[in-house]
Coordinates of C-alpha atoms in Angstrom, one line a residue:
X1 CA 93.8 48.4 9.1
X2 CA 93.9 48.4 12.8
X3 CA 94.2 45.7 14.9
X4 CA 91.2 47.3 17.2
X5 CA 88.7 44.8 19.1
X6 CA 85.7 45.1 20.9
X7 CA 84.5 42.6 23.8
X8 CA 83.0 39.8 22.6
X9 CA 79.3 40.2 24.4
X10 CA 78.9 43.8 23.2
X11 CA 75.9 44.6 22.4
X12 CA 73.0 47.4 23.0
X13 CA 69.7 48.0 25.2
X14 CA 67.1 50.6 25.4
X15 CA 68.2 52.7 27.9
X16 CA 65.0 54.8 27.9
X17 CA 61.6 54.7 26.4
X18 CA 61.5 58.0 25.6
X19 CA 63.8 61.7 25.7
X20 CA 62.6 64.8 24.6
X21 CA 60.8 62.4 21.6
X22 CA 63.2 59.9 21.1
X23 CA 64.8 57.0 22.6
X24 CA 68.2 56.5 24.2
X25 CA 70.5 53.3 23.8
X26 CA 73.0 51.7 26.3
X27 CA 76.1 50.0 24.2
X28 CA 78.4 48.1 26.1
X29 CA 79.4 44.7 27.7
X30 CA 77.6 43.4 31.0
X31 CA 80.8 41.1 31.1
X32 CA 83.0 44.6 31.9
X33 CA 79.9 46.3 32.9
X34 CA 81.0 49.1 31.1
X35 CA 78.8 51.1 28.6
X36 CA 78.4 54.0 26.7
X37 CA 74.7 56.2 26.1
X38 CA 73.8 56.7 22.6
X39 CA 71.0 59.0 21.6
X40 CA 68.8 57.5 19.3
X41 CA 69.6 59.8 16.3
X42 CA 73.0 58.2 16.5
X43 CA 72.2 54.7 17.0
X44 CA 72.1 53.6 13.8
X45 CA 75.1 54.8 13.0
X46 CA 77.2 53.7 15.9
X47 CA 75.8 50.0 15.2
X48 CA 77.5 50.0 11.6
X49 CA 80.7 51.8 12.9
X50 CA 80.7 48.6 15.3
X51 CA 80.2 46.1 13.1
X52 CA 83.1 47.6 10.8
X53 CA 85.4 47.5 13.8
X54 CA 84.6 43.9 14.6
X55 CA 85.3 43.9 10.9
X56 CA 89.0 44.9 11.5
X57 CA 88.8 47.7 10.1
X58 CA 90.2 51.0 10.7
X59 CA 88.5 54.4 11.7
X60 CA 89.5 55.8 8.6
X61 CA 88.6 53.4 6.5
X62 CA 85.6 53.3 8.4
X63 CA 85.5 57.4 8.2
X64 CA 85.7 56.8 4.2
X65 CA 82.8 53.9 3.9
X66 CA 80.8 56.2 5.9
X67 CA 81.3 59.6 3.7
X68 CA 80.7 57.4 0.7
X69 CA 77.2 56.6 2.2
X70 CA 76.8 59.9 3.1
X71 CA 77.2 59.8 6.1
X72 CA 78.6 62.7 8.7
X73 CA 80.5 61.7 11.9
X74 CA 83.6 61.3 13.2
X75 CA 85.1 57.7 13.7
X76 CA 87.7 58.3 15.2
X77 CA 86.2 60.2 18.2
X78 CA 83.7 57.5 18.8
X79 CA 86.3 55.0 18.9
X80 CA 88.4 57.7 21.6
X81 CA 84.7 57.4 24.1
X82 CA 84.9 53.9 23.5
X83 CA 88.6 53.4 24.9
X84 CA 88.1 55.4 27.5
X85 CA 85.3 53.5 28.8
X86 CA 87.5 50.1 28.2
X87 CA 85.2 48.8 25.5
X88 CA 88.2 49.3 22.5
X89 CA 91.8 47.8 23.3
X90 CA 94.3 48.7 20.8
X91 CA 96.1 51.5 19.5
X92 CA 92.6 54.0 20.1
X93 CA 92.7 53.0 23.8
X94 CA 96.0 54.2 24.7
X95 CA 94.4 57.4 26.6
X96 CA 95.4 59.8 28.9
X97 CA 95.9 58.6 32.1
X98 CA 94.2 61.4 34.7
X99 CA 96.6 63.5 36.6
X100 CA 96.7 66.0 39.4
X101 CA 96.5 66.4 42.8
X102 CA 92.5 66.0 43.7
X103 CA 92.8 62.7 41.5
X104 CA 95.9 61.7 43.6
X105 CA 94.1 62.4 46.7
X106 CA 91.1 60.0 45.6
X107 CA 93.5 57.2 44.7
X108 CA 95.5 57.5 48.2
X109 CA 91.9 57.4 49.8
X110 CA 90.7 54.8 47.8
X111 CA 94.0 52.7 48.2
X112 CA 92.9 52.5 52.3
X113 CA 90.2 50.3 51.5
X114 CA 91.1 46.5 51.4
X115 CA 88.8 43.4 50.9
X116 CA 88.8 41.1 54.0
X117 CA 87.1 38.0 51.4
X118 CA 85.0 37.7 48.6
X119 CA 82.7 34.6 47.7
X120 CA 81.0 34.2 44.3
X121 CA 78.0 33.9 43.7
X122 CA 76.9 32.2 40.6
X123 CA 74.8 29.3 43.0
X124 CA 72.0 31.9 44.0
X125 CA 70.9 32.3 40.2
X126 CA 68.6 29.5 40.4
X127 CA 67.4 30.8 44.0
X128 CA 67.1 34.3 43.7
X129 CA 64.5 33.7 40.3
X130 CA 62.1 32.4 42.6
X131 CA 62.3 34.9 44.9
X132 CA 62.6 38.0 42.8
X133 CA 58.8 37.8 41.1
X134 CA 56.8 37.9 44.4
X135 CA 59.2 40.0 46.7
X136 CA 58.7 43.6 45.6
X137 CA 55.0 43.0 46.8
X138 CA 56.0 41.6 50.0
X139 CA 58.1 44.5 50.3
X140 CA 55.2 46.6 50.1
X141 CA 53.4 44.0 52.2
X142 CA 55.1 44.5 55.0
X143 CA 55.7 48.4 54.9
X144 CA 52.0 48.8 54.8
X145 CA 51.7 45.6 57.8
X146 CA 54.2 47.5 59.8
X147 CA 53.3 50.6 59.8
X148 CA 49.5 50.2 60.8
X149 CA 51.2 48.7 63.4
X150 CA 53.3 51.3 64.5
X151 CA 50.1 53.6 64.3
X152 CA 48.1 51.3 66.4
X153 CA 50.2 51.4 68.9
X154 CA 50.9 54.8 69.6
X155 CA 52.2 56.2 66.6
X156 CA 56.5 57.7 65.6
X157 CA 58.2 60.0 67.6
X158 CA 61.7 61.0 65.9
X159 CA 62.1 62.7 68.7
X160 CA 61.7 60.2 71.4
X161 CA 63.5 57.8 69.0
X162 CA 66.6 60.2 68.8
X163 CA 66.3 60.2 72.7
X164 CA 65.8 56.6 73.2
X165 CA 69.4 56.1 70.8
X166 CA 71.4 57.9 72.0
X167 CA 70.9 57.0 75.1
X168 CA 71.6 53.6 74.1
X169 CA 74.6 54.9 73.0
X170 CA 75.7 56.8 76.4
X171 CA 74.4 53.2 78.4
X172 CA 76.7 50.9 76.3
X173 CA 80.6 50.7 76.3
X174 CA 82.9 50.7 74.0
X175 CA 83.2 47.1 72.9
X176 CA 78.6 47.1 72.5
X177 CA 79.4 50.4 70.6
X178 CA 81.9 48.7 68.3
X179 CA 79.9 45.4 67.9
X180 CA 77.2 47.4 66.7
X181 CA 79.3 48.7 64.3
X182 CA 81.0 45.6 63.3
X183 CA 78.4 43.5 62.9
X184 CA 74.4 44.9 62.7
X185 CA 75.1 48.0 60.5
X186 CA 77.2 45.8 57.8
X187 CA 74.1 43.4 58.0
X188 CA 71.1 45.6 57.4
X189 CA 73.6 47.3 54.3
X190 CA 74.2 43.4 53.0
X191 CA 69.8 43.3 53.3
X192 CA 70.1 46.2 51.2
X193 CA 72.3 45.2 49.0
X194 CA 70.4 42.3 48.8
X195 CA 67.6 43.2 48.2
X196 CA 68.8 45.6 44.6
X197 CA 70.2 41.7 43.3
X198 CA 66.9 39.6 43.8
X199 CA 64.7 42.1 42.2
X200 CA 67.4 42.6 39.5
X201 CA 67.2 39.3 39.0
X202 CA 63.5 39.0 37.6
X203 CA 64.9 40.8 34.2
X204 CA 68.0 37.9 34.2
X205 CA 70.6 40.0 36.0
X206 CA 72.5 38.5 38.8
X207 CA 75.2 39.5 41.6
X208 CA 78.5 38.3 40.5
X209 CA 80.4 38.7 43.5
X210 CA 80.2 39.9 47.5
X211 CA 82.8 41.0 49.0
X212 CA 83.8 42.3 52.8
X213 CA 86.0 45.4 52.3
X214 CA 87.5 47.7 55.1
X215 CA 87.8 51.7 54.5
X216 CA 89.7 52.3 57.7
X217 CA 87.8 51.3 60.9
X218 CA 84.1 50.3 59.1
X219 CA 83.7 47.0 57.7
X220 CA 81.4 47.1 54.7
X221 CA 79.9 44.5 52.0
X222 CA 80.5 45.4 48.4
X223 CA 77.8 43.5 45.9
X224 CA 79.3 43.2 42.3
X225 CA 75.6 43.3 40.0
X226 CA 76.8 44.1 36.7
X227 CA 74.1 44.8 34.2
X228 CA 71.8 46.8 36.4
X229 CA 71.2 49.7 33.7
X230 CA 70.8 47.1 31.2
X231 CA 67.4 46.1 32.7
X232 CA 64.3 47.6 31.2
X233 CA 63.0 50.9 32.3
X234 CA 60.7 49.5 34.4
X235 CA 62.1 47.0 36.1
X236 CA 65.3 49.0 36.6
X237 CA 63.5 51.2 38.2
X238 CA 61.8 49.1 40.8
X239 CA 65.5 46.9 41.7
X240 CA 66.7 50.5 42.5
X241 CA 63.6 51.5 44.6
X242 CA 63.9 48.0 46.3
X243 CA 66.7 48.8 48.6
X244 CA 65.2 51.9 50.1
X245 CA 62.1 49.7 50.8
X246 CA 64.6 47.2 52.8
X247 CA 65.8 49.9 54.4
X248 CA 62.2 51.3 55.3
X249 CA 60.8 47.9 56.2
X250 CA 63.9 46.8 58.3
X251 CA 63.6 49.8 60.4
X252 CA 59.8 49.5 61.1
X253 CA 60.6 45.6 62.3
X254 CA 63.5 46.9 64.5
X255 CA 60.9 49.6 66.0
X256 CA 58.3 47.7 67.3
X257 CA 60.7 44.9 68.4
X258 CA 62.5 47.4 70.5
X259 CA 59.0 49.0 71.1
X260 CA 58.0 45.5 73.0
X261 CA 60.9 44.2 74.2
X262 CA 62.5 47.6 75.5
X263 CA 66.0 47.1 74.5
X264 CA 68.1 49.9 74.3
X265 CA 70.3 49.1 71.5
X266 CA 67.6 48.4 69.5
X267 CA 66.2 52.0 69.3
X268 CA 69.3 52.6 68.4
X269 CA 69.0 49.9 65.4
X270 CA 65.5 51.6 64.9
X271 CA 67.0 55.4 64.7
X272 CA 69.8 54.1 62.3
X273 CA 67.5 52.2 59.8
X274 CA 65.7 55.0 59.5
X275 CA 68.6 57.3 59.0
X276 CA 69.6 55.1 56.1
X277 CA 66.2 54.8 54.6
X278 CA 65.9 59.0 55.0
X279 CA 69.5 59.1 53.1
X280 CA 68.8 56.7 50.5
X281 CA 66.0 58.5 49.5
X282 CA 67.3 61.9 49.2
X283 CA 67.8 63.4 45.4
X284 CA 71.3 64.4 46.0
X285 CA 74.5 62.9 45.6
X286 CA 75.1 60.0 43.0
X287 CA 75.6 57.5 45.2
X288 CA 71.6 57.0 46.3
X289 CA 69.4 55.0 45.2
X290 CA 66.8 58.2 45.3
X291 CA 69.5 60.2 43.0
X292 CA 69.3 57.4 40.5
X293 CA 65.1 57.3 40.5
X294 CA 64.9 61.2 40.5
X295 CA 67.3 60.9 37.3
X296 CA 66.7 58.3 35.7
X297 CA 62.6 58.0 36.0
X298 CA 61.6 61.9 36.0
X299 CA 64.7 63.0 33.7
X300 CA 65.7 60.3 31.8
X301 CA 68.8 60.9 32.6
X302 CA 71.5 58.8 34.2
X303 CA 73.5 62.0 36.0
X304 CA 71.7 64.7 35.9
X305 CA 73.5 66.4 38.2
X306 CA 76.1 65.8 36.0
X307 CA 74.6 67.1 33.1
X308 CA 73.1 70.4 34.8
X309 CA 77.0 70.9 35.6
X310 CA 77.9 71.0 31.8
X311 CA 74.9 73.3 30.7
X312 CA 76.2 75.2 33.1
X313 CA 79.3 75.8 32.2
X314 CA 78.5 75.6 28.6
X315 CA 75.9 78.6 29.7
X316 CA 78.3 80.7 31.5
X317 CA 81.0 80.3 28.3
X318 CA 78.5 81.6 26.0
X319 CA 78.4 78.3 23.8
X320 CA 75.1 77.0 23.0
X321 CA 73.2 74.9 25.9
X322 CA 70.2 73.6 27.5
X323 CA 70.5 75.2 30.6
X324 CA 67.1 76.2 31.5
X325 CA 63.6 74.4 33.1
X326 CA 64.5 71.8 35.2
X327 CA 68.4 72.1 34.8
X328 CA 67.9 75.3 36.4
X329 CA 66.0 74.1 38.8
X330 CA 68.0 70.7 39.8
X331 CA 71.5 72.4 40.0
X332 CA 70.2 75.1 42.4
X333 CA 67.9 72.4 45.1
X334 CA 70.9 69.8 44.6
X335 CA 73.3 72.9 46.2
X336 CA 71.0 73.6 48.4
X337 CA 70.1 70.5 49.7
X338 CA 74.0 69.4 49.9
X339 CA 74.3 72.5 51.9
X340 CA 71.7 71.5 54.4
X341 CA 73.3 68.3 54.8
X342 CA 76.7 69.2 55.5
X343 CA 75.0 71.7 58.5
X344 CA 73.2 68.7 60.0
X345 CA 75.9 66.6 59.8
X346 CA 77.7 69.5 61.5
X347 CA 75.6 70.5 63.9
X348 CA 74.8 66.7 64.5
X349 CA 78.3 66.1 65.6
X350 CA 78.6 68.8 68.0
X351 CA 76.5 66.8 70.9
X352 CA 79.4 64.1 70.4
X353 CA 82.5 66.8 70.4
X354 CA 81.4 68.2 73.4
X355 CA 81.2 64.9 75.7
X356 CA 83.6 63.0 74.2
X357 CA 86.5 64.2 71.5
X358 CA 86.9 67.5 73.6
X359 CA 88.4 65.1 76.2
X360 CA 90.9 63.5 73.6
X361 CA 91.9 66.8 71.6
X362 CA 90.9 70.1 74.7
X363 CA 93.8 72.2 72.4
X364 CA 92.0 72.3 69.1
X365 CA 89.1 74.6 68.8
X366 CA 86.0 73.0 68.1
X367 CA 85.0 75.1 65.2
X368 CA 88.2 73.6 63.6
X369 CA 87.1 69.7 64.8
X370 CA 83.7 70.1 63.9
X371 CA 85.1 70.6 60.3
X372 CA 87.8 68.2 60.2
X373 CA 84.9 64.9 61.5
X374 CA 82.3 66.9 58.6
X375 CA 84.8 66.1 55.9
X376 CA 86.2 62.7 56.9
X377 CA 82.4 61.8 57.4
X378 CA 81.6 63.3 53.6
X379 CA 84.7 61.5 52.1
X380 CA 83.9 58.2 53.7
X381 CA 80.4 58.7 52.0
X382 CA 81.7 59.6 48.7
X383 CA 84.0 56.9 48.3
X384 CA 82.1 54.0 50.2
X385 CA 79.1 54.6 48.5
X386 CA 77.9 51.9 50.5
X387 CA 75.5 53.8 53.3
X388 CA 77.3 53.2 55.8
X389 CA 78.5 56.9 57.4
X390 CA 74.8 58.3 58.0
X391 CA 75.0 62.1 59.2
X392 CA 71.4 63.2 60.3
X393 CA 71.9 60.0 62.5
X394 CA 75.5 60.4 63.8

C-alpha cells in the first residue's frame, strides 16, 4: 500500500449540464481552489478511484481491483493528474517542475508584484447573502435607466468622449494623473471584482481575502473567490457577467455626472470605464469575462482557446482530433482579434510617444519605442489579470 492523501473536502460538482450530449463534472477542493475536469463517461470510475485512495490503497492495488471488475483505465495516470493539480499528496505528487527560459521569464515578472496589505472577508457572508438575490436585477435596471438618460440628454459620442478625456489628461499635471491611476482606477476595479463576489454569494460561494498588490508602478486589488466554478451553471454565468455589467453602469453614471458638472477628469473616468467594459466583454484572452462567458456558455469548455490549440496541434500531427467546425472558427477568430488589439494598442500609443516620451528618448527609433511599450502593456494585462492596462483607452 502507498501513503497517498486527498484533501479532506474533496468532492464533485456538475460543471456543464450538457456537452456533446453528456454532462461534465468538476472534481476538487474549494479550500485549495484546485480542480480537474471529468467527462461523464469517466465520472463513475473516478469516484471509485478516489474512494479507494481515501481508504489508503496504492494505484497498483486499485488498478488490479478495477481490472477484476472489468474496468480498463490507467489509475497511475489519473493519480499523476491529481498530483499535478495539487490534489494528491504522497509519492505520486512528486511531479517535475516546469523549466525553460519562458517559465523563468514569467516567474521573474510575477516576482515584481508584491502585496501591500491583505484583509480576510469572512465577515461579509451575511451582508452578501442579503445583497445577492436582487443585485443582478438592479444592475440591469440601473444600466437601462442610465442608458435612456444618456440618449435623452443628447446621445453618446465616442469621438467626443475621447477628445474630452484626452483634453483632461493634458489639462492636469503629473500629480493629478498619478492620483487618478492610484486611487480612482483601483476603486473601479474593486467595484468590478466585488460584483462578481456578491453574485457568487447566491450560490454560497464567498470571497476569502482582499489584497492590495503593486506591480511595478501600478496598484491593483486582488480578490480571492475560491469555488466560483463549482456554482450551478446559470448562477456561474450570472456571476461572471456581473463584473462587466458593473463596468458599464459605472461608465454610464460617470458619463452623466461629467455631462452635468463639466468636470474634466470625470470624462477621463467615463472613457476608462467604457474601455474596461469593452475589454472585459471581448471573447479573447482567458483573463476576460467575455472569454469565460463565450467559452462556457456557448462551447461548454473552461478554456476553448486551449482546446482549439490542442486540437489544431493534433490535426497538424495527423493524430485523431476534433479540429473542425467551432474549433476552427474560434482558433482563427481568436488570432484575428488578438492581432487587432495589439495593433490598436500600438496605434493609440503613437500620440503619447510623439508628445511625451520622445522628449525623454530622442535617440530611440519610434517603431522600437512603440514595440517596447506595446509589449509592456500586453505583459501587464496578461500577468495582472485585473483589467488595469486597457490598450484601447491609453
